[in-house]
CSV table of C-alpha atoms and ligand atoms in Angstrom, one decimal:
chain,number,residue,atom,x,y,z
A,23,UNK,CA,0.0,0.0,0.0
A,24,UNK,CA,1.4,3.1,-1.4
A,25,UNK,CA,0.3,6.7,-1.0
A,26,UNK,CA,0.8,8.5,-3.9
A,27,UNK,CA,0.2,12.0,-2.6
A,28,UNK,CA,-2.0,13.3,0.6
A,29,UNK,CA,-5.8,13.1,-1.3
A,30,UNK,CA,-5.4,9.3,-2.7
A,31,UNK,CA,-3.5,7.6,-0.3
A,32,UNK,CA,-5.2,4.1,-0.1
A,33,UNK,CA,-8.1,3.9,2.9
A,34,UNK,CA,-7.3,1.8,5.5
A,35,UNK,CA,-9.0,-1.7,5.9
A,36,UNK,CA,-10.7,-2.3,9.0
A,37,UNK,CA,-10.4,-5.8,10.7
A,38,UNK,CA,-13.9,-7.1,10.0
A,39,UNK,CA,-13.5,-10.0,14.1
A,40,UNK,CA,-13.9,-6.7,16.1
A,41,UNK,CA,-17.6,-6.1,15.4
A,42,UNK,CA,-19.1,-9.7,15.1
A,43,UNK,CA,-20.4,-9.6,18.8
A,44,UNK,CA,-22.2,-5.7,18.4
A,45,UNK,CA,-24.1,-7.3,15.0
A,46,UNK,CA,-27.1,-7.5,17.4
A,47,UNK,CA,-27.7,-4.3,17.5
A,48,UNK,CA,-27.2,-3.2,14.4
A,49,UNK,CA,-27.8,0.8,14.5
A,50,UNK,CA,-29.3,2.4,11.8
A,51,UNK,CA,-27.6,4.1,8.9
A,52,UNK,CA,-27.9,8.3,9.5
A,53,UNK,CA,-28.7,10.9,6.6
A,54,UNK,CA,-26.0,13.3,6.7
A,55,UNK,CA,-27.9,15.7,8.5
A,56,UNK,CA,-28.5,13.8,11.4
A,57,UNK,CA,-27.7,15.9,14.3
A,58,UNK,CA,-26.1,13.1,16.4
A,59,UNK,CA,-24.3,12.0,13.5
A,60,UNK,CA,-22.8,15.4,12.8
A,61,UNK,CA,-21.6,15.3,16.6
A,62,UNK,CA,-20.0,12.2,16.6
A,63,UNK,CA,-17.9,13.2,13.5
A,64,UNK,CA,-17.0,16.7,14.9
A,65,UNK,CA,-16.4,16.1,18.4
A,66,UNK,CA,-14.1,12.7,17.6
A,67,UNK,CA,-11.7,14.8,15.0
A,68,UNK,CA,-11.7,17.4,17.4
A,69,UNK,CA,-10.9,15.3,20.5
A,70,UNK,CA,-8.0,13.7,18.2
A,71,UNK,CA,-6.4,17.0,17.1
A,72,UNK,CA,-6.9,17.9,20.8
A,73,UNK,CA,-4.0,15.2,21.6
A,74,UNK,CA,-1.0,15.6,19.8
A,75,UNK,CA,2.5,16.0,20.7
A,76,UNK,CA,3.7,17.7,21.0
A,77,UNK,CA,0.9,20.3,21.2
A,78,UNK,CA,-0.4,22.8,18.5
A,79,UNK,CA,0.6,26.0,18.5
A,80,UNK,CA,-2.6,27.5,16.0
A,81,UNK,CA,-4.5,24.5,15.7
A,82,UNK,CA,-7.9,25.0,14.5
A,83,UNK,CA,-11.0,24.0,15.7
A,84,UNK,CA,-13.2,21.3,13.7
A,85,UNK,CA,-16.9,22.4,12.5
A,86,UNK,CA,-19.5,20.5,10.4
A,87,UNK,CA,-19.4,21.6,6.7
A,88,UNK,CA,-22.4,20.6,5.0
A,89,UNK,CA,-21.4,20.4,1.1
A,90,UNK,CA,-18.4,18.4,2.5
A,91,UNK,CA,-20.8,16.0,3.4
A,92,UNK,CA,-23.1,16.4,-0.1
A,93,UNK,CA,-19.3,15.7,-1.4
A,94,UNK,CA,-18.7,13.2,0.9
A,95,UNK,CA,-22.1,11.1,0.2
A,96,UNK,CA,-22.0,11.5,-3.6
A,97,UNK,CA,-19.3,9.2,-3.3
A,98,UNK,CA,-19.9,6.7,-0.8
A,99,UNK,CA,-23.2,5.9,-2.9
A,100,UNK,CA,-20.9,4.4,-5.9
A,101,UNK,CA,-19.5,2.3,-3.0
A,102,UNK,CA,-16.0,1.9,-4.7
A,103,UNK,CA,-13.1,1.4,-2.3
A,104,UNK,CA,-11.3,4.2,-4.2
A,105,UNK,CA,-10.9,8.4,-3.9
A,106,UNK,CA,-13.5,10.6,-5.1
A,107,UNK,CA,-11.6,11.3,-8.9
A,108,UNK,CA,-13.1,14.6,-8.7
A,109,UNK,CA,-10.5,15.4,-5.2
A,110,UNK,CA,-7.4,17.6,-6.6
A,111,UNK,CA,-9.0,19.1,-9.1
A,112,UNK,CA,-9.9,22.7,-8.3
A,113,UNK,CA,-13.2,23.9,-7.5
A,114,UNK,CA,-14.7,20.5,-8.2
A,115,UNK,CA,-15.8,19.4,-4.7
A,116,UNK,CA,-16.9,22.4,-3.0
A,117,UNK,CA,-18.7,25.9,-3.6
A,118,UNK,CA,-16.3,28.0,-2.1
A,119,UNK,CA,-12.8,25.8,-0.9
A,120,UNK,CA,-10.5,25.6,-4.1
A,121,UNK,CA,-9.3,22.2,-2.8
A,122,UNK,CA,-10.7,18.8,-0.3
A,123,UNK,CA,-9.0,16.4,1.1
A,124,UNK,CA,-10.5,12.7,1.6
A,125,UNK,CA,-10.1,9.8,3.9
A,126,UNK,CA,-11.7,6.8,3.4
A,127,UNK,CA,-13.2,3.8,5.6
A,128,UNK,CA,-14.8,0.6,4.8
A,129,UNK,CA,-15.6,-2.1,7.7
A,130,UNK,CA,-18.4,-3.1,9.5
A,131,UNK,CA,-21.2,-0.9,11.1
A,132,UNK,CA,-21.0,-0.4,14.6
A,133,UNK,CA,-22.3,1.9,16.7
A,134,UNK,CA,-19.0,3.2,16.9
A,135,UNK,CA,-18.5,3.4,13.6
A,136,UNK,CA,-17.4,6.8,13.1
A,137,UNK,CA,-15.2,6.8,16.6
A,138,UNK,CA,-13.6,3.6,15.1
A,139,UNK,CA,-12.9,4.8,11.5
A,140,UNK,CA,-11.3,8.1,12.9
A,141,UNK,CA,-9.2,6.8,15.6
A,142,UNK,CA,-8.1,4.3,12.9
A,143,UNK,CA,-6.6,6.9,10.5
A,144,UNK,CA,-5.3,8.9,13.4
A,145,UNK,CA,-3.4,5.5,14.7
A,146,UNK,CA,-1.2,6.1,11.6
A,147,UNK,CA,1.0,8.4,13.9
A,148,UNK,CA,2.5,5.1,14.5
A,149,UNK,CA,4.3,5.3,11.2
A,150,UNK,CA,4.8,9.0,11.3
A,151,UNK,CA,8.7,10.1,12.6
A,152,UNK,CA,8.2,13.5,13.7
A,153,UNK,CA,12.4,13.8,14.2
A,154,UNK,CA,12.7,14.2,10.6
A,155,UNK,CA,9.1,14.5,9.6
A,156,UNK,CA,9.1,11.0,7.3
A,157,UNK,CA,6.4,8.3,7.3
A,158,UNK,CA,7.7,4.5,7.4
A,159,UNK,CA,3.5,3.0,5.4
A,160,UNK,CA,1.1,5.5,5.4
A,161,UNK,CA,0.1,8.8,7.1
A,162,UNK,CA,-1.8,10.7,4.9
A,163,UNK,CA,-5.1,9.9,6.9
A,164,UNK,CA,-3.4,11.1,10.1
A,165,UNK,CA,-2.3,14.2,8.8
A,166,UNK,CA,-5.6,15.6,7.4
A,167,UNK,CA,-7.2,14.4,10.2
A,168,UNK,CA,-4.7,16.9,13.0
A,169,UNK,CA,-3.7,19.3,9.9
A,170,UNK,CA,-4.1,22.3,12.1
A,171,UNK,CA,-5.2,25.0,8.6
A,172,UNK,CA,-7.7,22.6,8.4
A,173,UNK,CA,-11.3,23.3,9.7
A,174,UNK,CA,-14.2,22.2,8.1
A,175,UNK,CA,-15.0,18.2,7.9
A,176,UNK,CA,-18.2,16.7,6.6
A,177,UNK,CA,-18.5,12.6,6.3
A,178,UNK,CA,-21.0,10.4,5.5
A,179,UNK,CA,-21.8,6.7,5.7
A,180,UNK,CA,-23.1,4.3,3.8
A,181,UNK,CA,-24.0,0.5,3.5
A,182,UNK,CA,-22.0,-1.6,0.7
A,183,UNK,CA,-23.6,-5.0,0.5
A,184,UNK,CA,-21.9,-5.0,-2.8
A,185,UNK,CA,-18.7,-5.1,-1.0
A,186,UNK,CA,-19.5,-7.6,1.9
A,187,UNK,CA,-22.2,-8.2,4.6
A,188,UNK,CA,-22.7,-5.7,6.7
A,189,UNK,CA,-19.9,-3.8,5.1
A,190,UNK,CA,-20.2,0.0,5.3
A,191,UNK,CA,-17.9,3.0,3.5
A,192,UNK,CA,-17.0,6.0,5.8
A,193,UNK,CA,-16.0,9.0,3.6
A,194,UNK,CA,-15.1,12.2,5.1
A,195,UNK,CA,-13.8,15.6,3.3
A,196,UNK,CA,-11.8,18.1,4.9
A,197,UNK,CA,-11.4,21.4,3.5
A,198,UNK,CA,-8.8,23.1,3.4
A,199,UNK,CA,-6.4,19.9,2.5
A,200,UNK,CA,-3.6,19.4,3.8
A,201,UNK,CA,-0.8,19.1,1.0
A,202,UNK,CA,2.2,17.4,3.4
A,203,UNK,CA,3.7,15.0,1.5
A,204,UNK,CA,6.2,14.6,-1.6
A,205,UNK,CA,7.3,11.8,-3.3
A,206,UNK,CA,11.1,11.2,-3.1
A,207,UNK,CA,13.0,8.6,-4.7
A,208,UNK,CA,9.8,6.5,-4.9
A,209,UNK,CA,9.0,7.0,-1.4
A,210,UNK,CA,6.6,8.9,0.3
A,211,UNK,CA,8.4,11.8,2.6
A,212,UNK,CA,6.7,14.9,3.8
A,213,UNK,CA,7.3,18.3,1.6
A,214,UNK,CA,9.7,20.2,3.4
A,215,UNK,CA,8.1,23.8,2.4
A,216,UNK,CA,5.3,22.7,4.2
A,217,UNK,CA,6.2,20.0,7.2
A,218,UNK,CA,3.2,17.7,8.3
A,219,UNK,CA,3.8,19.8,12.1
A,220,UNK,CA,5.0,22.9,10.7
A,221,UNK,CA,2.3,24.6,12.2
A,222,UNK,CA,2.2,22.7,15.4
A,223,UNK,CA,5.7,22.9,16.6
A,224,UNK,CA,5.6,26.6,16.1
A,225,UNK,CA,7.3,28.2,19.2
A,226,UNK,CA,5.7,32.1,19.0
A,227,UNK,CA,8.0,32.7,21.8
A,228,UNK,CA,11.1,32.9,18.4
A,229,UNK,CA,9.0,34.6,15.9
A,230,UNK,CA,10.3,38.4,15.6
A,231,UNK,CA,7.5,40.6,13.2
A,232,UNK,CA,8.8,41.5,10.8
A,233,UNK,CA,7.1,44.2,10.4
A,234,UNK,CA,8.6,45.6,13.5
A,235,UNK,CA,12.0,45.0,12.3
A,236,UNK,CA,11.1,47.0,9.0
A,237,UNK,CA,10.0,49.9,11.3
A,238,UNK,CA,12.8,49.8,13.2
A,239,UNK,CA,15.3,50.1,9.8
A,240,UNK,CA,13.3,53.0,8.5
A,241,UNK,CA,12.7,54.7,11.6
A,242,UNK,CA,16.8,54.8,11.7
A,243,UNK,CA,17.4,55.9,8.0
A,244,UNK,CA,14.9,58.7,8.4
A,245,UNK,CA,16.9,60.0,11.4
A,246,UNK,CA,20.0,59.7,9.9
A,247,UNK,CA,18.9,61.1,7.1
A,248,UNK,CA,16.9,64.3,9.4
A,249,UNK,CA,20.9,64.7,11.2
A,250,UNK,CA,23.1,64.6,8.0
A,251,UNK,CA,21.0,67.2,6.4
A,252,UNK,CA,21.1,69.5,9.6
A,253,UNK,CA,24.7,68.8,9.6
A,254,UNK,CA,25.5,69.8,5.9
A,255,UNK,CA,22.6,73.0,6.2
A,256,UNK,CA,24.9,74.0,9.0
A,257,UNK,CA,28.3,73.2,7.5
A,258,UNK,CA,27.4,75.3,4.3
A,259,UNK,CA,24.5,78.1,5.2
B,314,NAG,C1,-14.5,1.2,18.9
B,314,NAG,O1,-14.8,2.2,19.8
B,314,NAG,C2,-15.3,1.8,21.0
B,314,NAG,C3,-15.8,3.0,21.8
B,314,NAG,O2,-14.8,3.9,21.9
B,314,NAG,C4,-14.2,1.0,21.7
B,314,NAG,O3,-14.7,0.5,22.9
B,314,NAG,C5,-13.8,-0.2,20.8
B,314,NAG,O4,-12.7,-0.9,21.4
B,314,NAG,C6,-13.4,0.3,19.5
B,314,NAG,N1,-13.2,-0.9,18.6
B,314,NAG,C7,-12.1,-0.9,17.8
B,314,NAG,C8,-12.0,-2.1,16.9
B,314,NAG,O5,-11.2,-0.1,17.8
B,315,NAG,C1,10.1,28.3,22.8
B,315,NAG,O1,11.2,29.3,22.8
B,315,NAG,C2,11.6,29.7,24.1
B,315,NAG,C3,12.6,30.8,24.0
B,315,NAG,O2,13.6,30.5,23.1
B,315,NAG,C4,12.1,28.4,24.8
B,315,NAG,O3,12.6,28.7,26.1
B,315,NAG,C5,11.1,27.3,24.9
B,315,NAG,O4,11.6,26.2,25.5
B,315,NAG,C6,10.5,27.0,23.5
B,315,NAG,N1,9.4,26.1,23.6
B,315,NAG,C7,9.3,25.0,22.9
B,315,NAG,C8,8.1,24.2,23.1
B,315,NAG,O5,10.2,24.7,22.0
């Protein structure tokens, strides 16, 4: 399993064992506008980005989008274990967000379902090395689940019995995308304009404006300046 950039890395595959016993009480498959539904997406991605490490500096927080989710169920319904061939192209997925980003579930529905998937593409830390930001399988999921630019999500599940019994597809979108990795030498590594945790490590205790330092420079010119001419109007006059 190869990623070949952030928006079609390969979804993850769910172990089907785990949900055999919870078949029993197979919940109900919610509309995308299901207010309990929209809450169980938001608060897990937010709970998630809450936890890494080391800690964001200008994270943002998560909110419901809902064209992500039009997006993101417009491409569940085909029920293909593949990316949305519309994500990367610009303007395609959403009204107002040039680009979306995509991860992709498929496993069996639990009630948990959506706590599972998440926590299941954030677990791909384990593969990230944040010492010289490279990723060992796959990590694309991770990333565009704690990108910290990112802030609007919208998923939406649906039932494949195409694909197996009992088989659902989680698909969320993410605007805007993250854009972290490069391919180098035939492996994945992360861009180094724009570091997976770039924006989390940020230390604002280091950062001078520059703006200030620009000030400073023209505020000493413009006295210097102000002094020779006094000097030479005296000198001459
Ligand atoms: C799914 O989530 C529930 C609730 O958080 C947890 O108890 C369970 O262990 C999870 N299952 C898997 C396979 O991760
Ligand atoms: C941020 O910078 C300050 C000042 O240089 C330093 O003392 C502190 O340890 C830094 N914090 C982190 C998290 O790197």
């Amino acid at each position: 399993n190869q990623c070949l950039n952030s928006s079609s890395c390969l979804p993850s595959i769910l172990a089907f064992m785990a949900a055999q016993s919870s078949l029993a009480q197979l919940p109900q498959i919610p509309p995308i506008t299901d207010p309990k539904f929209i809450e169980d997406c938001v608060k897990i991605h937010n709970e998630l980005r809450a936890i890494v490490n080391p800690t964001a500096g200008n994270m943002k927080y998560m909110t419901w989008d809902a064209s992500l989710a039009k997006t993101a169920r417009a491409w569940s319904k085909k029920c293909v274990f593949k990316h949305n061939v519309h994500i990367g192209k610009r303007h395609a997925c959403h009204p107002l967000f040039k680009t979306v980003g995509e991860n992709l579930w498929m496993g069996i529905l639990t009630k948990y379902v959506v706590r599972n998937a998440t926590t299941d593409w954030f677990n791909e830390v384990k593969y990230f090395e944040m010492s010289d930001n490279t990723c060992s399988r796959v990590c694309g999921h991770y990333t565009q689940v704690v990108w910290a630019s990112t802030y609007k999500v919208g998923c939406a599940l649906k039932m494949c019995p195409n694909l197996g019994k009992h088989v659902v597809m989680f698909v969320c979108n993410y605007s805007p995308d993250c854009k972290p990795f490069i391919i180098l030498n035939g492996l994945m590594a992360p861009s180094p304009t724009r570091p997976p945790h770039h924006t989390l490590r940020c230390n604002h205790s280091l950062v001078i404006p520059k703006r200030l330092v620009f000030l400073c420079c023209l505020l000493f010119l413009i006295s210097y300046q102000i002094t020779i001419t006094a000097l030479t109007s005296e000198r001459y006059h």
